[in-house]
């Protein structure tokens, strides 16, 4: 097996004294793991940072063997790791891809969305510039993995107008009128997820609560530990920004 491609660094796990097992998200071949000799060296540590774009070369004698992986830096997002809020956002967005996606299956839309979020963080490190994109990325990943929300119309009345809530059980939209008596038991559906455009802080936090519920229930149910802890740190810091 030989694969040469650009890819986004999503996860790095120390292996042995000097090596690392690295998971990269590629545009056409999905999430791919490989062993990087010297991956923990002073030369390669700055290359193998989450969110960086690298040129990757995978080589293995058989498809069942963990490939040897060599990387060259294409684009560095290292400066963002020195900024507390962007660093947490990058850690969460890349860790989600590394944990949620099955290996060696193509998810070009997820790759494009992740690259878009990382580029938004880079272009405007202030959270207002990228937080809405992060919510859309999480929503897309849910959909790509078969857990998409049904926001096409109200599950109770069929109307496509005034959609204001989502059922936490079915993942289906509920109109404001039908959902008002049960608002305390429903998740708020922020307008920017339907109509696009800019989002206020309240809507962004509602969006993160919405996607977070279904990510924890449907995708990360058995893998909550460190991955969801990264998301909780991110949401808590966003709340501080908006306070």
PDB file of N, CA, C and O in Angstrom, residues 115-150:
ATOM      1  N   UNK A 115     -11.479  21.681   7.684  1.00  0.00           N
ATOM      2  CA  UNK A 115     -10.527  22.656   7.160  1.00  0.00           C
ATOM      3  C   UNK A 115     -11.123  24.059   7.216  1.00  0.00           C
ATOM      4  O   UNK A 115     -10.419  25.032   7.518  1.00  0.00           O
ATOM      5  N   UNK A 116     -12.431  24.169   6.956  1.00  0.00           N
ATOM      6  CA  UNK A 116     -13.088  25.466   7.020  1.00  0.00           C
ATOM      7  C   UNK A 116     -13.097  26.035   8.430  1.00  0.00           C
ATOM      8  O   UNK A 116     -12.859  27.235   8.631  1.00  0.00           O
ATOM      9  N   UNK A 117     -13.380  25.191   9.427  1.00  0.00           N
ATOM     10  CA  UNK A 117     -13.361  25.651  10.816  1.00  0.00           C
ATOM     11  C   UNK A 117     -11.964  26.114  11.207  1.00  0.00           C
ATOM     12  O   UNK A 117     -11.781  27.186  11.794  1.00  0.00           O
ATOM     13  N   UNK A 118     -10.954  25.302  10.881  1.00  0.00           N
ATOM     14  CA  UNK A 118      -9.583  25.653  11.241  1.00  0.00           C
ATOM     15  C   UNK A 118      -9.141  26.938  10.551  1.00  0.00           C
ATOM     16  O   UNK A 118      -8.459  27.784  11.147  1.00  0.00           O
ATOM     17  N   UNK A 119      -9.541  27.108   9.301  1.00  0.00           N
ATOM     18  CA  UNK A 119      -9.208  28.343   8.578  1.00  0.00           C
ATOM     19  C   UNK A 119      -9.919  29.540   9.186  1.00  0.00           C
ATOM     20  O   UNK A 119      -9.356  30.640   9.248  1.00  0.00           O
ATOM     21  N   UNK A 120     -11.157  29.336   9.658  1.00  0.00           N
ATOM     22  CA  UNK A 120     -11.893  30.430  10.300  1.00  0.00           C
ATOM     23  C   UNK A 120     -11.232  30.828  11.613  1.00  0.00           C
ATOM     24  O   UNK A 120     -11.124  32.022  11.924  1.00  0.00           O
ATOM     25  N   UNK A 121     -10.777  29.844  12.387  1.00  0.00           N
ATOM     26  CA  UNK A 121     -10.068  30.148  13.629  1.00  0.00           C
ATOM     27  C   UNK A 121      -8.795  30.930  13.321  1.00  0.00           C
ATOM     28  O   UNK A 121      -8.435  31.882  14.026  1.00  0.00           O
ATOM     29  N   UNK A 122      -8.125  30.529  12.271  1.00  0.00           N
ATOM     30  CA  UNK A 122      -6.874  31.183  11.882  1.00  0.00           C
ATOM     31  C   UNK A 122      -7.114  32.606  11.400  1.00  0.00           C
ATOM     32  O   UNK A 122      -6.349  33.524  11.711  1.00  0.00           O
ATOM     33  N   UNK A 123      -8.183  32.815  10.639  1.00  0.00           N
ATOM     34  CA  UNK A 123      -8.459  34.130  10.068  1.00  0.00           C
ATOM     35  C   UNK A 123      -8.962  35.110  11.119  1.00  0.00           C
ATOM     36  O   UNK A 123      -8.695  36.317  11.031  1.00  0.00           O
ATOM     37  N   UNK A 124      -9.723  34.614  12.094  1.00  0.00           N
ATOM     38  CA  UNK A 124     -10.312  35.491  13.107  1.00  0.00           C
ATOM     39  C   UNK A 124     -10.285  34.769  14.443  1.00  0.00           C
ATOM     40  O   UNK A 124     -11.269  34.138  14.832  1.00  0.00           O
ATOM     41  N   UNK A 125      -9.147  34.822  15.156  1.00  0.00           N
ATOM     42  CA  UNK A 125      -9.030  34.062  16.399  1.00  0.00           C
ATOM     43  C   UNK A 125     -10.099  34.397  17.439  1.00  0.00           C
ATOM     44  O   UNK A 125     -10.386  33.573  18.303  1.00  0.00           O
ATOM     45  N   UNK A 126     -10.694  35.605  17.372  1.00  0.00           N
ATOM     46  CA  UNK A 126     -11.800  35.922  18.271  1.00  0.00           C
ATOM     47  C   UNK A 126     -12.942  34.942  18.001  1.00  0.00           C
ATOM     48  O   UNK A 126     -13.319  34.711  16.852  1.00  0.00           O
ATOM     49  N   UNK A 127     -13.496  34.368  19.062  1.00  0.00           N
ATOM     50  CA  UNK A 127     -14.434  33.255  18.907  1.00  0.00           C
ATOM     51  C   UNK A 127     -15.661  33.605  18.084  1.00  0.00           C
ATOM     52  O   UNK A 127     -16.243  32.734  17.435  1.00  0.00           O
ATOM     53  N   UNK A 128     -16.079  34.864  18.084  1.00  0.00           N
ATOM     54  CA  UNK A 128     -17.272  35.251  17.317  1.00  0.00           C
ATOM     55  C   UNK A 128     -17.090  34.940  15.836  1.00  0.00           C
ATOM     56  O   UNK A 128     -18.067  34.726  15.110  1.00  0.00           O
ATOM     57  N   UNK A 129     -15.840  34.894  15.370  1.00  0.00           N
ATOM     58  CA  UNK A 129     -15.583  34.667  13.957  1.00  0.00           C
ATOM     59  C   UNK A 129     -15.647  33.215  13.528  1.00  0.00           C
ATOM     60  O   UNK A 129     -15.718  32.942  12.336  1.00  0.00           O
ATOM     61  N   UNK A 130     -15.617  32.277  14.484  1.00  0.00           N
ATOM     62  CA  UNK A 130     -15.574  30.864  14.079  1.00  0.00           C
ATOM     63  C   UNK A 130     -16.519  29.940  14.844  1.00  0.00           C
ATOM     64  O   UNK A 130     -16.722  28.793  14.455  1.00  0.00           O
ATOM     65  N   UNK A 131     -17.128  30.414  15.925  1.00  0.00           N
ATOM     66  CA  UNK A 131     -17.931  29.520  16.752  1.00  0.00           C
ATOM     67  C   UNK A 131     -19.135  28.959  16.003  1.00  0.00           C
ATOM     68  O   UNK A 131     -19.488  27.790  16.166  1.00  0.00           O
ATOM     69  N   UNK A 132     -19.783  29.778  15.176  1.00  0.00           N
ATOM     70  CA  UNK A 132     -20.928  29.280  14.405  1.00  0.00           C
ATOM     71  C   UNK A 132     -20.487  28.202  13.419  1.00  0.00           C
ATOM     72  O   UNK A 132     -21.197  27.211  13.204  1.00  0.00           O
ATOM     73  N   UNK A 133     -19.302  28.387  12.810  1.00  0.00           N
ATOM     74  CA  UNK A 133     -18.784  27.375  11.888  1.00  0.00           C
ATOM     75  C   UNK A 133     -18.518  26.061  12.612  1.00  0.00           C
ATOM     76  O   UNK A 133     -18.710  24.981  12.049  1.00  0.00           O
ATOM     77  N   UNK A 134     -18.103  26.136  13.851  1.00  0.00           N
ATOM     78  CA  UNK A 134     -17.862  24.922  14.634  1.00  0.00           C
ATOM     79  C   UNK A 134     -19.160  24.162  14.862  1.00  0.00           C
ATOM     80  O   UNK A 134     -19.207  22.927  14.760  1.00  0.00           O
ATOM     81  N   UNK A 135     -20.241  24.886  15.170  1.00  0.00           N
ATOM     82  CA  UNK A 135     -21.542  24.230  15.359  1.00  0.00           C
ATOM     83  C   UNK A 135     -21.974  23.539  14.065  1.00  0.00           C
ATOM     84  O   UNK A 135     -22.448  22.393  14.087  1.00  0.00           O
ATOM     85  N   UNK A 136     -21.806  24.215  12.936  1.00  0.00           N
ATOM     86  CA  UNK A 136     -22.196  23.619  11.646  1.00  0.00           C
ATOM     87  C   UNK A 136     -21.353  22.380  11.343  1.00  0.00           C
ATOM     88  O   UNK A 136     -21.850  21.402  10.778  1.00  0.00           O
ATOM     89  N   UNK A 137     -20.075  22.421  11.701  1.00  0.00           N
ATOM     90  CA  UNK A 137     -19.194  21.260  11.506  1.00  0.00           C
ATOM     91  C   UNK A 137     -19.693  20.063  12.318  1.00  0.00           C
ATOM     92  O   UNK A 137     -19.775  18.938  11.810  1.00  0.00           O
ATOM     93  N   UNK A 138     -20.059  20.299  13.575  1.00  0.00           N
ATOM     94  CA  UNK A 138     -20.571  19.213  14.403  1.00  0.00           C
ATOM     95  C   UNK A 138     -21.876  18.658  13.829  1.00  0.00           C
ATOM     96  O   UNK A 138     -22.089  17.443  13.810  1.00  0.00           O
ATOM     97  N   UNK A 139     -22.735  19.543  13.358  1.00  0.00           N
ATOM     98  CA  UNK A 139     -24.013  19.110  12.783  1.00  0.00           C
ATOM     99  C   UNK A 139     -23.780  18.273  11.525  1.00  0.00           C
ATOM    100  O   UNK A 139     -24.438  17.247  11.309  1.00  0.00           O
ATOM    101  N   UNK A 140     -22.820  18.692  10.688  1.00  0.00           N
ATOM    102  CA  UNK A 140     -22.495  17.939   9.479  1.00  0.00           C
ATOM    103  C   UNK A 140     -21.937  16.571   9.827  1.00  0.00           C
ATOM    104  O   UNK A 140     -22.314  15.555   9.204  1.00  0.00           O
ATOM    105  N   UNK A 141     -21.060  16.505  10.807  1.00  0.00           N
ATOM    106  CA  UNK A 141     -20.474  15.219  11.175  1.00  0.00           C
ATOM    107  C   UNK A 141     -21.558  14.256  11.660  1.00  0.00           C
ATOM    108  O   UNK A 141     -21.542  13.067  11.308  1.00  0.00           O
ATOM    109  N   UNK A 142     -22.503  14.744  12.443  1.00  0.00           N
ATOM    110  CA  UNK A 142     -23.622  13.904  12.854  1.00  0.00           C
ATOM    111  C   UNK A 142     -24.356  13.347  11.640  1.00  0.00           C
ATOM    112  O   UNK A 142     -24.672  12.153  11.573  1.00  0.00           O
ATOM    113  N   UNK A 143     -24.618  14.200  10.673  1.00  0.00           N
ATOM    114  CA  UNK A 143     -25.336  13.781   9.472  1.00  0.00           C
ATOM    115  C   UNK A 143     -24.540  12.757   8.669  1.00  0.00           C
ATOM    116  O   UNK A 143     -25.082  11.742   8.221  1.00  0.00           O
ATOM    117  N   UNK A 144     -23.254  12.994   8.503  1.00  0.00           N
ATOM    118  CA  UNK A 144     -22.416  12.102   7.708  1.00  0.00           C
ATOM    119  C   UNK A 144     -22.300  10.715   8.338  1.00  0.00           C
ATOM    120  O   UNK A 144     -22.113   9.729   7.628  1.00  0.00           O
ATOM    121  N   UNK A 145     -22.438  10.646   9.647  1.00  0.00           N
ATOM    122  CA  UNK A 145     -22.332   9.355  10.335  1.00  0.00           C
ATOM    123  C   UNK A 145     -23.692   8.696  10.548  1.00  0.00           C
ATOM    124  O   UNK A 145     -23.789   7.674  11.226  1.00  0.00           O
ATOM    125  N   UNK A 146     -24.734   9.280   9.953  1.00  0.00           N
ATOM    126  CA  UNK A 146     -26.050   8.648  10.014  1.00  0.00           C
ATOM    127  C   UNK A 146     -26.922   9.070  11.168  1.00  0.00           C
ATOM    128  O   UNK A 146     -27.942   8.430  11.442  1.00  0.00           O
ATOM    129  N   UNK A 147     -26.541  10.154  11.857  1.00  0.00           N
ATOM    130  CA  UNK A 147     -27.315  10.628  13.000  1.00  0.00           C
ATOM    131  C   UNK A 147     -27.797  12.060  12.770  1.00  0.00           C
ATOM    132  O   UNK A 147     -27.916  12.855  13.714  1.00  0.00           O
ATOM    133  N   UNK A 148     -28.084  12.383  11.519  1.00  0.00           N
ATOM    134  CA  UNK A 148     -28.491  13.741  11.189  1.00  0.00           C
ATOM    135  C   UNK A 148     -29.823  14.112  11.809  1.00  0.00           C
ATOM    136  O   UNK A 148     -30.709  13.269  11.995  1.00  0.00           O
ATOM    137  N   UNK A 149     -29.982  15.385  12.139  1.00  0.00           N
ATOM    138  CA  UNK A 149     -31.239  15.888  12.680  1.00  0.00           C
ATOM    139  C   UNK A 149     -32.201  16.171  11.530  1.00  0.00           C
ATOM    140  O   UNK A 149     -31.787  16.526  10.426  1.00  0.00           O
ATOM    141  N   UNK A 150     -33.475  16.012  11.785  1.00  0.00           N
ATOM    142  CA  UNK A 150     -34.505  16.304  10.787  1.00  0.00           C
ATOM    143  C   UNK A 150     -35.044  17.699  11.052  1.00  0.00           C
ATOM    144  O   UNK A 150     -35.912  17.894  11.914  1.00  0.00           O
TER     145      UNK A 150
END
